[in-house]
């Protein structure tokens, strides 16, 4: 029995020494010290011993149990310390790694120029109105004094969606809608997208943006138009900007003008931006044609008005020195991030 005890103890020590994790140690504990464990079982054989041998043997078994218990506790502590170390090692965070940065959206350059323009015109008392991009022939042409055989209706310029339906070629369509629904005095701007069947290149796009302006009241003259546009040019390009009115033609205004501003890049000396001329054309304008007022039910004897149409894309490309208009429509993040 003594030999048996020795053998069990040896086997237990050996097993403890080679155990590699806490689970294995627990299995060893159950195997030797558990209710049905080998060292427990040996105690049950004590009945077969003589009364003198029993206490001796009992003491030996208890000593063996105790030392196995101690070894197990030691090994357990050792293994759990190692496990903690390993866990710490596995979960180490490398604080020198570059962080993931969240990209934040920016305001599109077209929108930031538009926001500035809306501020300028609102400070002069203009309302902002909206109009549909799909228009009827009547609003886009007919009521704007563009007769049916006018070249502006040519299939090459206009995207027709049906007999009478088209993509508006100019925000001037919104003038008519405004005059139909509002009574003078009228002072509105209508920013929006317009469409023309143009070839795409660095300065042309089949979709672009205009801001229409319209003022109708008693006694409105060309001087009011000049004053408003000069004020606008000074606010957007700076106080020293010169404004030039050139005679022009639009079917819905009489007289009509095209408006140039002195080049903000070279101050009028001539450079790449203004193609050497010193001037940049920014808009078309004029006094609202009496036929247009009449078409909208406004008496041209009593009222007069002026209108202008500003190209937003040109304004944006010159302000930010953008060399190609297509960049405004491609939504390339590398481009948009720069503003
Ligand atoms: N609608 C004209 C264009 O697209 C611009 C314009 C607007 C001219 C208002 C005069 C008055 O070219």
PDB file of C-alpha atoms in Angstrom, residues 86-336:
ATOM      1  CA  UNK A  86      -0.040  36.426 -22.566  1.00  0.00           C
ATOM      2  CA  UNK A  87      -3.425  38.152 -22.604  1.00  0.00           C
ATOM      3  CA  UNK A  88      -1.818  41.518 -22.004  1.00  0.00           C
ATOM      4  CA  UNK A  89       0.629  40.825 -24.768  1.00  0.00           C
ATOM      5  CA  UNK A  90      -2.126  39.796 -27.199  1.00  0.00           C
ATOM      6  CA  UNK A  91      -4.222  42.839 -26.440  1.00  0.00           C
ATOM      7  CA  UNK A  92      -1.479  45.403 -26.639  1.00  0.00           C
ATOM      8  CA  UNK A  93      -2.571  48.498 -28.545  1.00  0.00           C
ATOM      9  CA  UNK A  94       0.022  50.091 -30.736  1.00  0.00           C
ATOM     10  CA  UNK A  95      -0.532  53.738 -29.925  1.00  0.00           C
ATOM     11  CA  UNK A  96       1.932  54.805 -32.580  1.00  0.00           C
ATOM     12  CA  UNK A  97      -0.351  53.526 -35.365  1.00  0.00           C
ATOM     13  CA  UNK A  98      -1.967  56.304 -37.430  1.00  0.00           C
ATOM     14  CA  UNK A  99      -5.630  56.800 -36.534  1.00  0.00           C
ATOM     15  CA  UNK A 100      -8.484  56.430 -38.991  1.00  0.00           C
ATOM     16  CA  UNK A 101      -9.735  59.914 -39.736  1.00  0.00           C
ATOM     17  CA  UNK A 102     -13.382  60.543 -40.516  1.00  0.00           C
ATOM     18  CA  UNK A 103     -13.764  62.599 -43.683  1.00  0.00           C
ATOM     19  CA  UNK A 104     -16.049  65.563 -43.293  1.00  0.00           C
ATOM     20  CA  UNK A 105     -18.058  66.895 -46.219  1.00  0.00           C
ATOM     21  CA  UNK A 106     -17.444  70.373 -47.595  1.00  0.00           C
ATOM     22  CA  UNK A 107     -19.647  72.887 -49.344  1.00  0.00           C
ATOM     23  CA  UNK A 108     -19.423  72.498 -53.124  1.00  0.00           C
ATOM     24  CA  UNK A 109     -17.706  75.516 -54.745  1.00  0.00           C
ATOM     25  CA  UNK A 110     -20.846  76.237 -56.801  1.00  0.00           C
ATOM     26  CA  UNK A 111     -22.897  76.320 -53.637  1.00  0.00           C
ATOM     27  CA  UNK A 112     -20.524  78.562 -51.762  1.00  0.00           C
ATOM     28  CA  UNK A 113     -20.559  81.122 -54.598  1.00  0.00           C
ATOM     29  CA  UNK A 114     -24.349  80.801 -54.804  1.00  0.00           C
ATOM     30  CA  UNK A 115     -24.665  81.327 -51.033  1.00  0.00           C
ATOM     31  CA  UNK A 116     -22.641  84.538 -51.328  1.00  0.00           C
ATOM     32  CA  UNK A 117     -24.808  85.738 -54.211  1.00  0.00           C
ATOM     33  CA  UNK A 118     -28.016  85.003 -52.353  1.00  0.00           C
ATOM     34  CA  UNK A 119     -26.661  86.998 -49.380  1.00  0.00           C
ATOM     35  CA  UNK A 120     -25.833  89.955 -51.631  1.00  0.00           C
ATOM     36  CA  UNK A 121     -29.213  90.043 -53.361  1.00  0.00           C
ATOM     37  CA  UNK A 122     -31.177  89.394 -50.186  1.00  0.00           C
ATOM     38  CA  UNK A 123     -29.428  92.393 -48.613  1.00  0.00           C
ATOM     39  CA  UNK A 124     -30.834  94.442 -51.522  1.00  0.00           C
ATOM     40  CA  UNK A 125     -34.338  93.190 -50.786  1.00  0.00           C
ATOM     41  CA  UNK A 126     -34.642  90.343 -53.317  1.00  0.00           C
ATOM     42  CA  UNK A 127     -36.654  87.174 -52.580  1.00  0.00           C
ATOM     43  CA  UNK A 128     -35.372  83.777 -53.713  1.00  0.00           C
ATOM     44  CA  UNK A 129     -37.847  81.830 -55.863  1.00  0.00           C
ATOM     45  CA  UNK A 130     -37.746  78.419 -57.503  1.00  0.00           C
ATOM     46  CA  UNK A 131     -38.928  77.113 -60.868  1.00  0.00           C
ATOM     47  CA  UNK A 132     -39.219  73.683 -62.511  1.00  0.00           C
ATOM     48  CA  UNK A 133     -36.351  72.289 -64.607  1.00  0.00           C
ATOM     49  CA  UNK A 134     -38.807  70.552 -66.924  1.00  0.00           C
ATOM     50  CA  UNK A 135     -40.633  73.425 -68.549  1.00  0.00           C
ATOM     51  CA  UNK A 136     -43.233  73.948 -71.198  1.00  0.00           C
ATOM     52  CA  UNK A 137     -42.480  75.664 -74.458  1.00  0.00           C
ATOM     53  CA  UNK A 138     -44.746  78.496 -73.324  1.00  0.00           C
ATOM     54  CA  UNK A 139     -42.699  79.472 -70.244  1.00  0.00           C
ATOM     55  CA  UNK A 140     -39.272  78.840 -71.712  1.00  0.00           C
ATOM     56  CA  UNK A 141     -39.875  80.541 -75.072  1.00  0.00           C
ATOM     57  CA  UNK A 142     -43.267  81.740 -76.152  1.00  0.00           C
ATOM     58  CA  UNK A 143     -44.154  84.106 -73.331  1.00  0.00           C
ATOM     59  CA  UNK A 144     -40.524  85.302 -73.350  1.00  0.00           C
ATOM     60  CA  UNK A 145     -41.119  86.743 -76.783  1.00  0.00           C
ATOM     61  CA  UNK A 146     -39.325  83.940 -78.615  1.00  0.00           C
ATOM     62  CA  UNK A 147     -41.556  83.129 -81.600  1.00  0.00           C
ATOM     63  CA  UNK A 148     -41.965  79.599 -82.882  1.00  0.00           C
ATOM     64  CA  UNK A 149     -39.435  79.996 -85.688  1.00  0.00           C
ATOM     65  CA  UNK A 150     -36.717  81.561 -83.512  1.00  0.00           C
ATOM     66  CA  UNK A 151     -33.350  79.784 -83.830  1.00  0.00           C
ATOM     67  CA  UNK A 152     -33.141  79.393 -80.039  1.00  0.00           C
ATOM     68  CA  UNK A 153     -35.754  76.658 -80.356  1.00  0.00           C
ATOM     69  CA  UNK A 154     -33.532  74.674 -82.658  1.00  0.00           C
ATOM     70  CA  UNK A 155     -33.164  71.009 -81.747  1.00  0.00           C
ATOM     71  CA  UNK A 156     -29.425  71.619 -81.446  1.00  0.00           C
ATOM     72  CA  UNK A 157     -29.860  74.003 -78.529  1.00  0.00           C
ATOM     73  CA  UNK A 158     -32.785  72.572 -76.676  1.00  0.00           C
ATOM     74  CA  UNK A 159     -33.417  69.172 -75.147  1.00  0.00           C
ATOM     75  CA  UNK A 160     -37.022  68.440 -76.029  1.00  0.00           C
ATOM     76  CA  UNK A 161     -38.905  65.885 -73.947  1.00  0.00           C
ATOM     77  CA  UNK A 162     -42.008  65.945 -76.121  1.00  0.00           C
ATOM     78  CA  UNK A 163     -43.975  68.305 -78.316  1.00  0.00           C
ATOM     79  CA  UNK A 164     -44.320  71.034 -75.716  1.00  0.00           C
ATOM     80  CA  UNK A 165     -42.086  69.812 -72.934  1.00  0.00           C
ATOM     81  CA  UNK A 166     -38.382  70.578 -72.621  1.00  0.00           C
ATOM     82  CA  UNK A 167     -35.516  70.971 -70.179  1.00  0.00           C
ATOM     83  CA  UNK A 168     -35.382  74.701 -69.499  1.00  0.00           C
ATOM     84  CA  UNK A 169     -32.590  76.411 -71.415  1.00  0.00           C
ATOM     85  CA  UNK A 170     -32.631  79.491 -69.185  1.00  0.00           C
ATOM     86  CA  UNK A 171     -33.888  80.486 -65.761  1.00  0.00           C
ATOM     87  CA  UNK A 172     -35.789  83.288 -67.549  1.00  0.00           C
ATOM     88  CA  UNK A 173     -38.715  80.855 -67.570  1.00  0.00           C
ATOM     89  CA  UNK A 174     -39.021  81.596 -63.851  1.00  0.00           C
ATOM     90  CA  UNK A 175     -39.612  85.309 -64.645  1.00  0.00           C
ATOM     91  CA  UNK A 176     -42.875  84.439 -66.303  1.00  0.00           C
ATOM     92  CA  UNK A 177     -44.032  82.166 -63.487  1.00  0.00           C
ATOM     93  CA  UNK A 178     -43.194  84.893 -60.967  1.00  0.00           C
ATOM     94  CA  UNK A 179     -45.008  87.642 -62.861  1.00  0.00           C
ATOM     95  CA  UNK A 180     -48.045  85.375 -63.222  1.00  0.00           C
ATOM     96  CA  UNK A 181     -48.295  84.758 -59.509  1.00  0.00           C
ATOM     97  CA  UNK A 182     -47.012  87.997 -57.928  1.00  0.00           C
ATOM     98  CA  UNK A 183     -48.189  91.559 -58.322  1.00  0.00           C
ATOM     99  CA  UNK A 184     -45.592  94.362 -58.634  1.00  0.00           C
ATOM    100  CA  UNK A 185     -43.506  95.493 -56.865  1.00  0.00           C
ATOM    101  CA  UNK A 186     -41.524  92.348 -57.688  1.00  0.00           C
ATOM    102  CA  UNK A 187     -37.914  91.788 -56.679  1.00  0.00           C
ATOM    103  CA  UNK A 188     -36.767  88.163 -56.998  1.00  0.00           C
ATOM    104  CA  UNK A 189     -33.809  86.034 -57.939  1.00  0.00           C
ATOM    105  CA  UNK A 190     -34.207  82.472 -59.191  1.00  0.00           C
ATOM    106  CA  UNK A 191     -31.080  80.300 -59.081  1.00  0.00           C
ATOM    107  CA  UNK A 192     -31.166  76.965 -60.852  1.00  0.00           C
ATOM    108  CA  UNK A 193     -29.910  74.377 -63.272  1.00  0.00           C
ATOM    109  CA  UNK A 194     -30.371  74.901 -67.015  1.00  0.00           C
ATOM    110  CA  UNK A 195     -29.748  72.625 -70.003  1.00  0.00           C
ATOM    111  CA  UNK A 196     -28.483  73.100 -73.528  1.00  0.00           C
ATOM    112  CA  UNK A 197     -27.393  70.577 -76.129  1.00  0.00           C
ATOM    113  CA  UNK A 198     -23.774  71.745 -76.099  1.00  0.00           C
ATOM    114  CA  UNK A 199     -20.681  69.683 -76.767  1.00  0.00           C
ATOM    115  CA  UNK A 200     -18.783  69.049 -73.546  1.00  0.00           C
ATOM    116  CA  UNK A 201     -15.382  70.731 -73.253  1.00  0.00           C
ATOM    117  CA  UNK A 202     -13.361  72.715 -70.711  1.00  0.00           C
ATOM    118  CA  UNK A 203     -15.749  75.674 -70.864  1.00  0.00           C
ATOM    119  CA  UNK A 204     -19.047  74.076 -71.967  1.00  0.00           C
ATOM    120  CA  UNK A 205     -21.379  71.631 -70.303  1.00  0.00           C
ATOM    121  CA  UNK A 206     -24.887  70.543 -71.353  1.00  0.00           C
ATOM    122  CA  UNK A 207     -25.987  71.327 -67.801  1.00  0.00           C
ATOM    123  CA  UNK A 208     -24.978  74.513 -66.050  1.00  0.00           C
ATOM    124  CA  UNK A 209     -26.346  77.087 -63.631  1.00  0.00           C
ATOM    125  CA  UNK A 210     -27.897  80.512 -63.905  1.00  0.00           C
ATOM    126  CA  UNK A 211     -29.276  83.016 -61.481  1.00  0.00           C
ATOM    127  CA  UNK A 212     -32.146  85.000 -62.892  1.00  0.00           C
ATOM    128  CA  UNK A 213     -32.986  88.369 -61.438  1.00  0.00           C
ATOM    129  CA  UNK A 214     -36.214  90.287 -61.981  1.00  0.00           C
ATOM    130  CA  UNK A 215     -37.444  93.656 -60.736  1.00  0.00           C
ATOM    131  CA  UNK A 216     -40.815  95.085 -61.788  1.00  0.00           C
ATOM    132  CA  UNK A 217     -42.332  98.254 -60.370  1.00  0.00           C
ATOM    133  CA  UNK A 218     -43.478 101.729 -61.351  1.00  0.00           C
ATOM    134  CA  UNK A 219     -40.678 103.892 -62.724  1.00  0.00           C
ATOM    135  CA  UNK A 220     -37.918 101.261 -62.941  1.00  0.00           C
ATOM    136  CA  UNK A 221     -35.193 102.381 -65.358  1.00  0.00           C
ATOM    137  CA  UNK A 222     -31.913 101.204 -66.800  1.00  0.00           C
ATOM    138  CA  UNK A 223     -30.197 103.208 -64.027  1.00  0.00           C
ATOM    139  CA  UNK A 224     -31.666 100.872 -61.422  1.00  0.00           C
ATOM    140  CA  UNK A 225     -30.306  97.914 -63.368  1.00  0.00           C
ATOM    141  CA  UNK A 226     -26.843  99.488 -63.495  1.00  0.00           C
ATOM    142  CA  UNK A 227     -26.918 100.337 -59.810  1.00  0.00           C
ATOM    143  CA  UNK A 228     -27.919  96.832 -58.734  1.00  0.00           C
ATOM    144  CA  UNK A 229     -25.385  95.096 -60.987  1.00  0.00           C
ATOM    145  CA  UNK A 230     -22.561  97.440 -59.992  1.00  0.00           C
ATOM    146  CA  UNK A 231     -23.311  96.882 -56.323  1.00  0.00           C
ATOM    147  CA  UNK A 232     -23.331  93.131 -56.945  1.00  0.00           C
ATOM    148  CA  UNK A 233     -20.010  93.212 -58.855  1.00  0.00           C
ATOM    149  CA  UNK A 234     -18.342  95.264 -56.114  1.00  0.00           C
ATOM    150  CA  UNK A 235     -19.512  92.880 -53.415  1.00  0.00           C
ATOM    151  CA  UNK A 236     -18.429  89.755 -55.226  1.00  0.00           C
ATOM    152  CA  UNK A 237     -15.186  90.951 -56.891  1.00  0.00           C
ATOM    153  CA  UNK A 238     -14.161  93.899 -54.708  1.00  0.00           C
ATOM    154  CA  UNK A 239     -14.690  97.672 -54.623  1.00  0.00           C
ATOM    155  CA  UNK A 240     -12.207  98.474 -57.413  1.00  0.00           C
ATOM    156  CA  UNK A 241     -13.983  96.306 -59.966  1.00  0.00           C
ATOM    157  CA  UNK A 242     -15.112  98.175 -63.071  1.00  0.00           C
ATOM    158  CA  UNK A 243     -18.368  97.231 -64.766  1.00  0.00           C
ATOM    159  CA  UNK A 244     -18.963  97.610 -68.508  1.00  0.00           C
ATOM    160  CA  UNK A 245     -22.316  97.448 -70.301  1.00  0.00           C
ATOM    161  CA  UNK A 246     -22.234  96.382 -73.956  1.00  0.00           C
ATOM    162  CA  UNK A 247     -25.282  96.605 -76.223  1.00  0.00           C
ATOM    163  CA  UNK A 248     -26.642  93.161 -77.008  1.00  0.00           C
ATOM    164  CA  UNK A 249     -29.804  91.351 -77.972  1.00  0.00           C
ATOM    165  CA  UNK A 250     -32.236  89.136 -76.107  1.00  0.00           C
ATOM    166  CA  UNK A 251     -35.778  88.634 -77.388  1.00  0.00           C
ATOM    167  CA  UNK A 252     -37.282  89.276 -73.958  1.00  0.00           C
ATOM    168  CA  UNK A 253     -35.469  92.512 -73.083  1.00  0.00           C
ATOM    169  CA  UNK A 254     -35.311  95.894 -74.818  1.00  0.00           C
ATOM    170  CA  UNK A 255     -32.770  97.403 -74.671  1.00  0.00           C
ATOM    171  CA  UNK A 256     -30.487  94.455 -73.926  1.00  0.00           C
ATOM    172  CA  UNK A 257     -26.934  94.458 -72.616  1.00  0.00           C
ATOM    173  CA  UNK A 258     -24.122  92.131 -71.837  1.00  0.00           C
ATOM    174  CA  UNK A 259     -22.155  92.976 -68.726  1.00  0.00           C
ATOM    175  CA  UNK A 260     -18.411  92.591 -68.303  1.00  0.00           C
ATOM    176  CA  UNK A 261     -16.370  93.122 -65.156  1.00  0.00           C
ATOM    177  CA  UNK A 262     -12.705  94.060 -65.064  1.00  0.00           C
ATOM    178  CA  UNK A 263     -10.640  90.899 -64.607  1.00  0.00           C
ATOM    179  CA  UNK A 264     -10.109  90.293 -60.888  1.00  0.00           C
ATOM    180  CA  UNK A 265      -6.979  88.286 -61.623  1.00  0.00           C
ATOM    181  CA  UNK A 266      -4.937  90.964 -63.451  1.00  0.00           C
ATOM    182  CA  UNK A 267      -6.956  94.076 -62.551  1.00  0.00           C
ATOM    183  CA  UNK A 268      -7.702  94.694 -66.239  1.00  0.00           C
ATOM    184  CA  UNK A 269      -4.185  94.467 -67.647  1.00  0.00           C
ATOM    185  CA  UNK A 270      -4.868  91.261 -69.534  1.00  0.00           C
ATOM    186  CA  UNK A 271      -3.974  87.723 -68.498  1.00  0.00           C
ATOM    187  CA  UNK A 272      -4.749  84.074 -69.137  1.00  0.00           C
ATOM    188  CA  UNK A 273      -8.011  84.180 -67.151  1.00  0.00           C
ATOM    189  CA  UNK A 274      -9.492  87.041 -69.243  1.00  0.00           C
ATOM    190  CA  UNK A 275      -7.743  85.814 -72.394  1.00  0.00           C
ATOM    191  CA  UNK A 276      -5.774  89.049 -72.607  1.00  0.00           C
ATOM    192  CA  UNK A 277      -8.800  91.361 -72.850  1.00  0.00           C
ATOM    193  CA  UNK A 278      -8.844  92.588 -69.260  1.00  0.00           C
ATOM    194  CA  UNK A 279     -12.620  91.925 -69.073  1.00  0.00           C
ATOM    195  CA  UNK A 280     -14.748  88.933 -68.119  1.00  0.00           C
ATOM    196  CA  UNK A 281     -18.316  88.586 -69.335  1.00  0.00           C
ATOM    197  CA  UNK A 282     -20.567  87.574 -66.452  1.00  0.00           C
ATOM    198  CA  UNK A 283     -24.168  88.146 -67.437  1.00  0.00           C
ATOM    199  CA  UNK A 284     -26.878  89.196 -69.842  1.00  0.00           C
ATOM    200  CA  UNK A 285     -29.508  91.734 -68.865  1.00  0.00           C
ATOM    201  CA  UNK A 286     -31.959  94.347 -70.066  1.00  0.00           C
ATOM    202  CA  UNK A 287     -35.282  96.107 -69.569  1.00  0.00           C
ATOM    203  CA  UNK A 288     -38.157  93.606 -69.638  1.00  0.00           C
ATOM    204  CA  UNK A 289     -39.779  93.732 -73.081  1.00  0.00           C
ATOM    205  CA  UNK A 290     -43.301  95.225 -73.025  1.00  0.00           C
ATOM    206  CA  UNK A 291     -44.639  92.106 -74.790  1.00  0.00           C
ATOM    207  CA  UNK A 292     -43.355  89.951 -71.923  1.00  0.00           C
ATOM    208  CA  UNK A 293     -45.054  92.154 -69.310  1.00  0.00           C
ATOM    209  CA  UNK A 294     -48.267  92.064 -71.339  1.00  0.00           C
ATOM    210  CA  UNK A 295     -48.101  88.276 -71.667  1.00  0.00           C
ATOM    211  CA  UNK A 296     -48.034  88.073 -67.856  1.00  0.00           C
ATOM    212  CA  UNK A 297     -50.954  90.455 -67.410  1.00  0.00           C
ATOM    213  CA  UNK A 298     -48.867  93.439 -66.311  1.00  0.00           C
ATOM    214  CA  UNK A 299     -49.627  96.762 -67.972  1.00  0.00           C
ATOM    215  CA  UNK A 300     -46.405  98.015 -69.635  1.00  0.00           C
ATOM    216  CA  UNK A 301     -47.802 101.573 -69.623  1.00  0.00           C
ATOM    217  CA  UNK A 302     -47.907 101.520 -65.853  1.00  0.00           C
ATOM    218  CA  UNK A 303     -45.014  99.268 -64.951  1.00  0.00           C
ATOM    219  CA  UNK A 304     -41.493  98.652 -66.160  1.00  0.00           C
ATOM    220  CA  UNK A 305     -38.776  96.292 -65.052  1.00  0.00           C
ATOM    221  CA  UNK A 306     -35.360  94.886 -65.612  1.00  0.00           C
ATOM    222  CA  UNK A 307     -34.035  91.335 -65.719  1.00  0.00           C
ATOM    223  CA  UNK A 308     -30.614  89.742 -65.678  1.00  0.00           C
ATOM    224  CA  UNK A 309     -29.211  86.234 -65.975  1.00  0.00           C
ATOM    225  CA  UNK A 310     -25.889  85.448 -64.339  1.00  0.00           C
ATOM    226  CA  UNK A 311     -23.829  82.384 -65.237  1.00  0.00           C
ATOM    227  CA  UNK A 312     -22.888  80.791 -61.923  1.00  0.00           C
ATOM    228  CA  UNK A 313     -20.362  78.314 -63.320  1.00  0.00           C
ATOM    229  CA  UNK A 314     -18.150  80.971 -64.949  1.00  0.00           C
ATOM    230  CA  UNK A 315     -18.248  83.016 -61.758  1.00  0.00           C
ATOM    231  CA  UNK A 316     -17.135  79.967 -59.775  1.00  0.00           C
ATOM    232  CA  UNK A 317     -14.350  78.907 -62.116  1.00  0.00           C
ATOM    233  CA  UNK A 318     -12.866  82.427 -62.236  1.00  0.00           C
ATOM    234  CA  UNK A 319     -13.149  82.930 -58.498  1.00  0.00           C
ATOM    235  CA  UNK A 320     -11.371  79.658 -57.655  1.00  0.00           C
ATOM    236  CA  UNK A 321      -9.145  79.590 -60.755  1.00  0.00           C
ATOM    237  CA  UNK A 322     -10.640  76.269 -61.865  1.00  0.00           C
ATOM    238  CA  UNK A 323      -9.355  75.471 -65.337  1.00  0.00           C
ATOM    239  CA  UNK A 324     -12.075  73.045 -66.446  1.00  0.00           C
ATOM    240  CA  UNK A 325     -15.827  73.387 -65.898  1.00  0.00           C
ATOM    241  CA  UNK A 326     -16.208  69.590 -65.909  1.00  0.00           C
ATOM    242  CA  UNK A 327     -14.525  69.448 -62.512  1.00  0.00           C
ATOM    243  CA  UNK A 328     -17.637  71.071 -61.062  1.00  0.00           C
ATOM    244  CA  UNK A 329     -19.810  68.143 -62.122  1.00  0.00           C
ATOM    245  CA  UNK A 330     -17.611  65.093 -61.640  1.00  0.00           C
ATOM    246  CA  UNK A 331     -17.830  64.952 -57.843  1.00  0.00           C
ATOM    247  CA  UNK A 332     -14.229  63.841 -57.568  1.00  0.00           C
ATOM    248  CA  UNK A 333     -13.501  63.963 -53.849  1.00  0.00           C
ATOM    249  CA  UNK A 334      -9.859  64.875 -54.428  1.00  0.00           C
ATOM    250  CA  UNK A 335     -11.077  68.028 -56.186  1.00  0.00           C
ATOM    251  CA  UNK A 336     -13.910  68.865 -53.799  1.00  0.00           C
TER     252      UNK A 336
END
